Amino acid sequence: QQIFSKAWNRFFPSVIVGAESGPHRRPCNIEWIRSIVQQCKEAGVPSFVKQIHDEKGRVVKDINLFPEDIRVRELAWKPNI
């Protein structure tokens, strides 16, 4: 589902997205994260993927273990960190 448009970058200087952590975390579909990253890219809004879940539902914070297309750590004040 489309969430962001080019007009949104006036309201969101950057977007931080990631799977939940903790003992009662809810599942996070990697496609949801991909969609948000792509929409941010299209809207010109920097995005930062904090963490994901692996195929067993474990939290992964190491960006080098993310699928390449979501290895994104951009912030409005520090692009491509």
PDB file of C-alpha atoms in Angstrom:
ATOM      1  CA  GLN A   1       0.000   0.000   0.000  1.00  0.00           C
ATOM      2  CA  GLN A   2       1.333   3.428  -0.957  1.00  0.00           C
ATOM      3  CA  ILE A   3       2.071   5.509   2.134  1.00  0.00           C
ATOM      4  CA  PHE A   4       4.490   8.213   1.011  1.00  0.00           C
ATOM      5  CA  SER A   5       4.389  10.694  -1.826  1.00  0.00           C
ATOM      6  CA  LYS A   6       6.729  13.505  -2.835  1.00  0.00           C
ATOM      7  CA  ALA A   7       4.662  15.924  -0.723  1.00  0.00           C
ATOM      8  CA  TRP A   8       5.443  13.907   2.417  1.00  0.00           C
ATOM      9  CA  ASN A   9       9.075  14.985   2.565  1.00  0.00           C
ATOM     10  CA  ARG A  10       7.845  18.326   3.905  1.00  0.00           C
ATOM     11  CA  PHE A  11       6.434  16.518   6.958  1.00  0.00           C
ATOM     12  CA  PHE A  12       8.961  13.690   7.377  1.00  0.00           C
ATOM     13  CA  PRO A  13      12.609  14.720   7.180  1.00  0.00           C
ATOM     14  CA  SER A  14      13.485  11.008   7.362  1.00  0.00           C
ATOM     15  CA  VAL A  15      11.825   7.675   8.164  1.00  0.00           C
ATOM     16  CA  ILE A  16      13.196   5.027  10.532  1.00  0.00           C
ATOM     17  CA  VAL A  17      11.758   1.558   9.966  1.00  0.00           C
ATOM     18  CA  GLY A  18      12.436  -1.828  11.489  1.00  0.00           C
ATOM     19  CA  ALA A  19      11.067  -4.987  13.019  1.00  0.00           C
ATOM     20  CA  GLU A  20      10.013  -5.049  16.649  1.00  0.00           C
ATOM     21  CA  SER A  21      12.298  -6.539  19.274  1.00  0.00           C
ATOM     22  CA  GLY A  22      11.534  -7.960  22.702  1.00  0.00           C
ATOM     23  CA  PRO A  23       9.935 -11.159  23.939  1.00  0.00           C
ATOM     24  CA  HIS A  24       6.444 -10.297  22.631  1.00  0.00           C
ATOM     25  CA  ARG A  25       7.500  -8.909  19.236  1.00  0.00           C
ATOM     26  CA  ARG A  26       5.074  -9.227  16.392  1.00  0.00           C
ATOM     27  CA  PRO A  27       6.138 -10.627  13.018  1.00  0.00           C
ATOM     28  CA  CYS A  28       7.496  -8.166  10.464  1.00  0.00           C
ATOM     29  CA  ASN A  29       7.294  -9.110   6.807  1.00  0.00           C
ATOM     30  CA  ILE A  30      10.448  -8.083   4.952  1.00  0.00           C
ATOM     31  CA  GLU A  31       8.254  -6.972   2.031  1.00  0.00           C
ATOM     32  CA  TRP A  32       6.690  -4.304   4.262  1.00  0.00           C
ATOM     33  CA  ILE A  33      10.141  -2.865   4.919  1.00  0.00           C
ATOM     34  CA  ARG A  34      11.043  -3.073   1.221  1.00  0.00           C
ATOM     35  CA  SER A  35       7.877  -1.204   0.320  1.00  0.00           C
ATOM     36  CA  ILE A  36       8.556   1.603   2.792  1.00  0.00           C
ATOM     37  CA  VAL A  37      12.186   1.945   1.663  1.00  0.00           C
ATOM     38  CA  GLN A  38      11.107   2.095  -2.003  1.00  0.00           C
ATOM     39  CA  GLN A  39       8.373   4.651  -1.306  1.00  0.00           C
ATOM     40  CA  CYS A  40      10.825   6.808   0.615  1.00  0.00           C
ATOM     41  CA  LYS A  41      13.282   6.613  -2.270  1.00  0.00           C
ATOM     42  CA  GLU A  42      10.590   7.636  -4.768  1.00  0.00           C
ATOM     43  CA  ALA A  43       9.469  10.514  -2.531  1.00  0.00           C
ATOM     44  CA  GLY A  44      13.013  11.739  -1.867  1.00  0.00           C
ATOM     45  CA  VAL A  45      12.741  10.993   1.857  1.00  0.00           C
ATOM     46  CA  PRO A  46      15.845   9.492   3.526  1.00  0.00           C
ATOM     47  CA  SER A  47      15.182   6.154   5.228  1.00  0.00           C
ATOM     48  CA  PHE A  48      16.997   4.181   7.911  1.00  0.00           C
ATOM     49  CA  VAL A  49      16.402   0.446   8.368  1.00  0.00           C
ATOM     50  CA  LYS A  50      17.121  -0.256  12.021  1.00  0.00           C
ATOM     51  CA  GLN A  51      16.589  -4.018  12.273  1.00  0.00           C
ATOM     52  CA  ILE A  52      14.786  -6.913  10.601  1.00  0.00           C
ATOM     53  CA  HIS A  53      13.679 -10.432  11.478  1.00  0.00           C
ATOM     54  CA  ASP A  54      15.413 -13.419   9.906  1.00  0.00           C
ATOM     55  CA  GLU A  55      13.512 -16.419   8.529  1.00  0.00           C
ATOM     56  CA  LYS A  56      13.224 -17.844  12.071  1.00  0.00           C
ATOM     57  CA  GLY A  57      11.851 -14.604  13.512  1.00  0.00           C
ATOM     58  CA  ARG A  58      15.072 -13.594  15.273  1.00  0.00           C
ATOM     59  CA  VAL A  59      16.053  -9.921  15.393  1.00  0.00           C
ATOM     60  CA  VAL A  60      18.940  -8.989  13.070  1.00  0.00           C
ATOM     61  CA  LYS A  61      20.638  -5.624  13.657  1.00  0.00           C
ATOM     62  CA  ASP A  62      23.809  -6.128  11.581  1.00  0.00           C
ATOM     63  CA  ILE A  63      23.204  -4.248   8.323  1.00  0.00           C
ATOM     64  CA  ASN A  64      25.639  -6.564   6.525  1.00  0.00           C
ATOM     65  CA  LEU A  65      23.178  -9.425   7.093  1.00  0.00           C
ATOM     66  CA  PHE A  66      20.216  -7.512   5.575  1.00  0.00           C
ATOM     67  CA  PRO A  67      19.141  -8.189   1.994  1.00  0.00           C
ATOM     68  CA  GLU A  68      21.139  -5.771  -0.150  1.00  0.00           C
ATOM     69  CA  ASP A  69      18.133  -3.721  -1.299  1.00  0.00           C
ATOM     70  CA  ILE A  70      17.282  -2.684   2.273  1.00  0.00           C
ATOM     71  CA  ARG A  71      20.797  -1.931   3.523  1.00  0.00           C
ATOM     72  CA  VAL A  72      19.775   1.671   3.986  1.00  0.00           C
ATOM     73  CA  ARG A  73      20.986   3.941   6.764  1.00  0.00           C
ATOM     74  CA  GLU A  74      20.183   7.477   5.648  1.00  0.00           C
ATOM     75  CA  LEU A  75      19.136  10.302   7.916  1.00  0.00           C
ATOM     76  CA  ALA A  76      18.072  13.773   6.859  1.00  0.00           C
ATOM     77  CA  TRP A  77      21.082  15.311   8.581  1.00  0.00           C
ATOM     78  CA  LYS A  78      23.585  12.557   7.622  1.00  0.00           C
ATOM     79  CA  PRO A  79      22.881  10.942   4.232  1.00  0.00           C
ATOM     80  CA  ASN A  80      24.341   7.446   3.625  1.00  0.00           C
ATOM     81  CA  ILE A  81      26.011   6.823   6.987  1.00  0.00           C
TER      82      ILE A  81
END
